[in-house]
XYZ file of C-alpha atoms in Angstrom:
360
model
C 17.356 -56.007 -75.253
C 14.425 -57.101 -77.572
C 10.941 -56.437 -77.166
C 8.915 -59.725 -75.759
C 5.430 -60.359 -75.120
C 6.687 -62.136 -71.905
C 7.696 -58.225 -70.337
C 3.872 -58.372 -69.401
C 3.540 -61.627 -67.686
C 4.238 -60.428 -64.458
C 1.889 -57.350 -64.443
C -0.654 -60.266 -66.010
C -0.574 -62.157 -63.584
C -2.022 -59.469 -61.226
C -5.553 -60.527 -63.088
C -6.807 -57.037 -62.612
C -9.691 -55.487 -64.456
C -8.055 -51.464 -63.930
C -4.452 -50.330 -64.199
C -2.065 -51.504 -61.727
C -2.189 -49.152 -58.397
C 0.664 -48.885 -55.987
C 0.070 -46.684 -52.964
C 1.192 -45.942 -49.587
C 3.300 -42.808 -47.592
C 6.241 -40.997 -49.092
C 7.800 -42.639 -45.926
C 7.261 -44.648 -43.509
C 7.561 -42.662 -40.082
C 6.058 -44.892 -37.314
C 4.867 -48.497 -37.186
C 1.244 -47.365 -36.621
C 1.340 -44.772 -39.336
C 2.308 -47.484 -41.617
C -0.415 -49.961 -40.452
C -2.705 -47.699 -40.403
C -2.765 -46.498 -44.060
C -2.118 -49.976 -45.202
C -5.331 -51.395 -43.736
C -6.839 -48.477 -45.180
C -5.936 -48.974 -49.000
C -6.436 -53.176 -47.796
C -9.922 -53.244 -49.685
C -9.577 -50.963 -52.340
C -7.921 -51.172 -55.780
C -4.305 -50.854 -54.805
C -2.681 -54.085 -55.089
C 1.069 -52.747 -53.654
C 1.641 -50.995 -50.425
C 4.814 -48.221 -51.245
C 6.747 -47.023 -48.625
C 9.889 -45.037 -48.399
C 12.613 -46.855 -45.920
C 15.515 -44.728 -47.138
C 15.050 -41.105 -48.385
C 17.765 -39.616 -50.752
C 17.351 -35.602 -49.937
C 18.779 -32.736 -51.791
C 20.154 -31.240 -48.694
C 21.611 -32.547 -45.989
C 19.588 -31.933 -42.937
C 16.352 -33.473 -43.741
C 14.532 -36.605 -42.911
C 16.541 -39.626 -44.593
C 13.959 -42.224 -43.547
C 13.847 -44.520 -40.424
C 15.917 -47.233 -42.026
C 15.717 -51.190 -41.481
C 13.261 -50.843 -38.741
C 10.607 -49.506 -41.221
C 10.913 -53.431 -43.515
C 9.653 -55.075 -40.516
C 6.761 -52.486 -39.825
C 6.302 -53.508 -43.645
C 6.428 -56.871 -43.080
C 3.294 -56.434 -40.298
C 1.264 -54.548 -42.864
C 2.066 -57.421 -45.541
C 1.047 -60.024 -42.431
C -2.393 -57.996 -41.415
C -3.666 -56.972 -44.966
C -2.333 -59.136 -47.505
C -0.835 -56.589 -50.089
C 2.372 -57.027 -51.437
C 5.131 -54.540 -50.223
C 7.234 -52.052 -52.121
C 10.127 -49.747 -51.272
C 13.107 -47.799 -53.078
C 16.796 -49.216 -53.161
C 19.713 -47.274 -53.545
C 22.337 -49.569 -52.780
C 23.483 -53.193 -52.755
C 22.965 -52.639 -48.634
C 19.181 -51.753 -49.048
C 18.696 -54.315 -51.850
C 20.215 -57.340 -49.622
C 17.918 -55.911 -46.902
C 14.625 -55.777 -48.864
C 14.854 -59.282 -49.756
C 15.815 -60.567 -46.252
C 12.337 -58.669 -45.170
C 10.595 -60.292 -48.224
C 10.207 -56.783 -50.045
C 7.681 -57.641 -52.973
C 8.882 -54.422 -55.466
C 11.681 -52.486 -55.429
C 12.020 -49.704 -57.721
C 15.363 -47.359 -58.514
C 14.687 -43.831 -58.248
C 15.512 -41.151 -60.822
C 18.900 -40.255 -58.860
C 19.368 -43.510 -58.581
C 18.769 -44.132 -62.087
C 21.446 -41.240 -63.421
C 24.129 -43.244 -61.983
C 25.102 -46.111 -64.079
C 27.678 -47.693 -61.502
C 25.003 -47.621 -58.862
C 22.095 -49.495 -61.320
C 25.128 -52.174 -62.087
C 25.561 -52.604 -58.291
C 22.140 -53.075 -58.036
C 21.795 -55.395 -60.743
C 24.505 -57.295 -59.571
C 22.793 -57.639 -55.921
C 19.302 -58.563 -57.591
C 20.573 -61.204 -60.024
C 18.846 -63.300 -60.399
C 15.767 -62.386 -58.084
C 12.335 -62.964 -58.975
C 11.187 -59.563 -57.353
C 9.692 -57.320 -59.204
C 11.501 -54.185 -59.909
C 10.826 -51.110 -61.430
C 13.297 -47.933 -62.643
C 12.496 -44.654 -62.712
C 13.321 -41.856 -65.316
C 16.477 -40.481 -64.747
C 16.246 -36.731 -63.172
C 17.398 -34.907 -66.977
C 15.317 -35.886 -70.364
C 17.415 -38.785 -71.343
C 15.977 -42.141 -72.567
C 18.983 -43.682 -73.653
C 20.368 -43.607 -69.567
C 16.604 -44.330 -68.813
C 16.569 -47.490 -70.904
C 20.259 -48.058 -70.117
C 18.994 -48.863 -66.373
C 16.533 -51.349 -67.811
C 18.939 -53.400 -69.786
C 21.707 -53.251 -67.389
C 18.887 -55.382 -64.721
C 17.201 -57.297 -67.993
C 20.642 -58.803 -68.356
C 21.442 -59.526 -64.832
C 18.867 -61.978 -65.489
C 16.046 -60.118 -63.269
C 12.840 -60.752 -65.540
C 10.153 -59.213 -63.796
C 10.693 -55.314 -65.066
C 8.898 -52.189 -65.619
C 9.743 -48.446 -65.748
C 8.303 -45.411 -63.853
C 7.661 -41.992 -65.178
C 8.138 -39.154 -62.669
C 8.729 -36.348 -64.576
C 11.685 -34.241 -65.723
C 14.032 -31.314 -63.445
C 13.624 -28.148 -65.386
C 14.981 -24.895 -64.215
C 12.320 -22.961 -65.742
C 9.242 -21.920 -63.637
C 5.953 -24.277 -64.580
C 2.902 -25.797 -62.894
C 4.756 -29.239 -62.411
C 7.370 -30.227 -59.973
C 8.673 -32.309 -62.364
C 7.269 -31.622 -65.976
C 6.147 -34.828 -68.152
C 7.946 -34.281 -71.411
C 5.351 -36.775 -72.303
C 6.990 -37.337 -75.817
C 10.013 -39.166 -73.752
C 7.909 -42.103 -72.487
C 5.705 -42.061 -75.454
C 9.073 -42.938 -77.307
C 9.881 -45.522 -74.966
C 6.667 -47.017 -75.856
C 7.026 -47.214 -79.101
C 10.295 -49.073 -79.007
C 9.424 -51.369 -75.785
C 5.054 -51.556 -76.147
C 5.230 -54.472 -73.879
C 7.539 -53.212 -70.948
C 4.988 -52.259 -68.180
C 4.447 -48.364 -67.552
C 3.736 -46.902 -64.889
C 3.020 -43.105 -64.205
C 4.149 -41.410 -60.960
C 1.977 -38.520 -60.519
C 3.133 -37.613 -57.423
C 6.621 -36.430 -58.232
C 5.429 -34.904 -61.579
C 2.811 -32.645 -60.192
C 4.178 -32.119 -56.373
C 0.548 -31.289 -55.806
C -2.215 -33.263 -54.727
C -4.834 -31.249 -56.669
C -3.197 -32.126 -59.722
C -3.117 -36.089 -59.081
C -5.875 -36.829 -61.330
C -5.503 -34.642 -64.019
C -1.976 -36.168 -64.571
C -2.954 -39.410 -64.301
C -5.977 -39.446 -66.530
C -3.061 -37.867 -69.323
C -1.096 -41.112 -68.464
C -3.870 -43.751 -68.576
C -5.189 -41.774 -72.098
C -1.768 -42.644 -73.211
C -2.264 -46.475 -72.415
C 0.066 -46.354 -69.562
C -0.397 -49.659 -67.435
C -0.519 -48.448 -63.953
C -0.077 -45.780 -61.254
C 2.102 -45.376 -57.967
C 0.564 -42.480 -55.979
C 1.763 -41.427 -52.188
C -1.163 -41.661 -49.645
C -1.322 -40.618 -46.158
C -3.758 -40.468 -43.328
C -2.385 -36.619 -42.324
C -1.338 -35.600 -45.898
C -0.449 -31.979 -44.075
C 1.962 -33.392 -41.581
C 3.854 -35.482 -43.349
C 7.414 -35.942 -42.366
C 8.481 -35.534 -46.088
C 6.656 -34.276 -49.543
C 3.353 -33.066 -47.724
C 2.052 -31.213 -50.586
C 2.122 -34.107 -52.610
C 0.458 -36.659 -50.948
C -3.451 -37.652 -50.829
C -5.857 -39.162 -48.070
C -6.816 -43.035 -48.513
C -10.273 -41.309 -49.197
C -8.802 -38.704 -51.768
C -7.109 -41.506 -53.170
C -10.479 -43.772 -53.433
C -12.134 -41.039 -55.492
C -9.582 -40.930 -58.054
C -10.206 -44.485 -58.645
C -13.973 -43.682 -59.146
C -13.069 -40.598 -61.608
C -10.839 -42.117 -63.602
C -11.879 -42.922 -67.175
C -10.377 -46.208 -68.500
C -10.288 -46.044 -72.586
C -10.563 -48.545 -74.715
C -7.866 -49.395 -76.920
C -9.892 -49.246 -80.896
C -12.806 -48.399 -81.473
C -15.493 -50.903 -81.829
C -17.975 -49.743 -84.681
C -17.442 -48.700 -88.432
C -18.980 -45.525 -87.773
C -15.502 -44.604 -85.277
C -13.273 -46.208 -87.950
C -14.146 -44.200 -90.909
C -14.532 -40.749 -88.814
C -10.465 -41.592 -87.805
C -9.574 -42.444 -90.907
C -10.968 -39.281 -92.390
C -9.638 -36.938 -89.327
C -6.052 -38.995 -89.589
C -5.708 -38.251 -93.279
C -6.288 -34.625 -92.456
C -3.513 -34.741 -89.873
C -1.193 -36.163 -92.543
C -1.817 -33.624 -94.716
C -1.670 -30.701 -91.876
C 1.685 -32.127 -90.868
C 2.695 -32.243 -93.990
C 2.208 -28.867 -94.345
C 3.706 -27.865 -91.248
C 6.969 -29.711 -92.669
C 7.059 -27.229 -95.818
C 6.633 -24.260 -93.766
C 9.491 -25.286 -91.246
C 11.802 -25.734 -94.560
C 10.870 -22.332 -95.666
C 11.459 -21.078 -92.571
C 15.105 -22.646 -92.362
C 15.991 -20.921 -95.840
C 15.204 -17.162 -94.344
C 17.121 -18.245 -91.110
C 19.902 -18.914 -93.851
C 19.509 -16.030 -95.692
C 20.032 -14.168 -92.271
C 23.049 -15.719 -91.625
C 24.573 -14.878 -94.871
C 23.789 -11.262 -94.152
C 24.737 -11.431 -90.313
C 28.403 -13.216 -91.780
C 28.583 -10.407 -93.956
C 28.243 -7.667 -91.399
C 30.175 -9.763 -89.058
C 27.189 -10.032 -86.687
C 26.511 -12.326 -83.623
C 24.244 -15.120 -84.296
C 22.236 -14.507 -81.247
C 19.904 -11.879 -80.601
C 18.434 -11.754 -77.646
C 16.007 -8.521 -77.676
C 14.895 -10.040 -80.579
C 14.207 -13.650 -79.614
C 12.563 -12.606 -76.475
C 9.778 -10.309 -79.122
C 9.003 -13.488 -81.109
C 8.851 -15.677 -77.797
C 5.834 -13.292 -76.378
C 4.382 -12.747 -79.281
C 4.511 -16.193 -79.995
C 2.650 -17.372 -76.690
C -0.069 -14.343 -76.942
C -0.651 -15.501 -80.446
C -0.475 -19.172 -79.036
C -3.389 -18.809 -76.632
C -5.905 -17.139 -79.174
C -5.388 -20.401 -81.110
C -6.083 -22.337 -78.143
C -2.178 -23.591 -77.768
C -0.793 -23.909 -73.603
C 2.385 -21.537 -72.951
C 4.359 -24.729 -72.175
C 3.613 -25.894 -75.627
C 4.554 -22.765 -77.691
C 7.658 -22.154 -75.799
C 8.935 -25.728 -76.131
C 7.860 -25.461 -80.076
C 9.908 -22.077 -80.435
C 12.680 -22.781 -78.512
C 13.403 -25.873 -80.757
C 12.883 -24.021 -84.110
C 14.671 -21.197 -82.578
C 17.379 -23.791 -81.474
C 17.608 -25.442 -85.249
C 17.762 -21.430 -86.872
C 20.867 -21.224 -84.741
C 22.368 -24.224 -85.584
C 21.815 -22.812 -89.591
C 22.886 -19.635 -89.346
C 26.376 -20.806 -86.823
C 27.069 -23.599 -89.866
C 27.144 -20.705 -92.342
C 28.830 -17.844 -90.234
C 31.807 -20.742 -89.473
C 31.865 -21.867 -93.257
């Protein structure tokens, strides 16, 4: 699959003066709930109304969606408001029912994206469709798997494609429900700059108070739109209550978001940026020089351990370093999350160097 300007055609056809907005409840619960939310969103920046019809749950026994009847509610909401309708599909049967009920936007969820067999089944079912089909990133941080899903749909002749960044699962405790791992969607953007990229701050944060913050971060990175879970009574929602916002709160988010220009327009701006970027280039080169020197020391440590027949991993030492670096990083304005990621990567590279020496 090659990047082409035509990838953006479906998005450009919306003729929007703002990023694309997809919004609605995590789950369709009742006909009244669906219609009420849709009418609340009708005269706003929302272009597509979303609602989960089938809800894959981590464990059995939870609310798994209302099923086919909910599609009829979406049809009615579309007729009454003029909004396009969108829902998640996970099987060929879901796809067929969604098409039969004239759903405009389909997306593949994170759990499904992680299963190439399921994605292929969906691609075969949707072959040649003119529906907009969006692919959420897989649960684990795997860019190849994410792009593989896009490629399977592309090979099935589906032209209106886009991707949704909903964050990645982690066993670590962080402020996010699913950590953003921004470098992965950035790399995807670099490979396919014209493939529409949409942020899902609801699933990244799991917390309605953080929706604006994460959405703004995404827009600052040139994302094309957002998909935000919206409910008239979030606290009593049947699923994912904590991450849903009211229609009123959503409209305030639209007001508070700042849309950045892609490029500066003045000579003064360009001169300042040229100087600062040159400074960054010098500092980056210095960082690589320091890291190279650090790994040479790691090689020497590996040699000493080999001579003493000592194991590579020293947990006590590693934890001391990590704790110290987090504290020093905070003093230099670096977040704990960043320091952790950086030093874990450095530590892993150091282990690799030492293992190579021990096993030579």
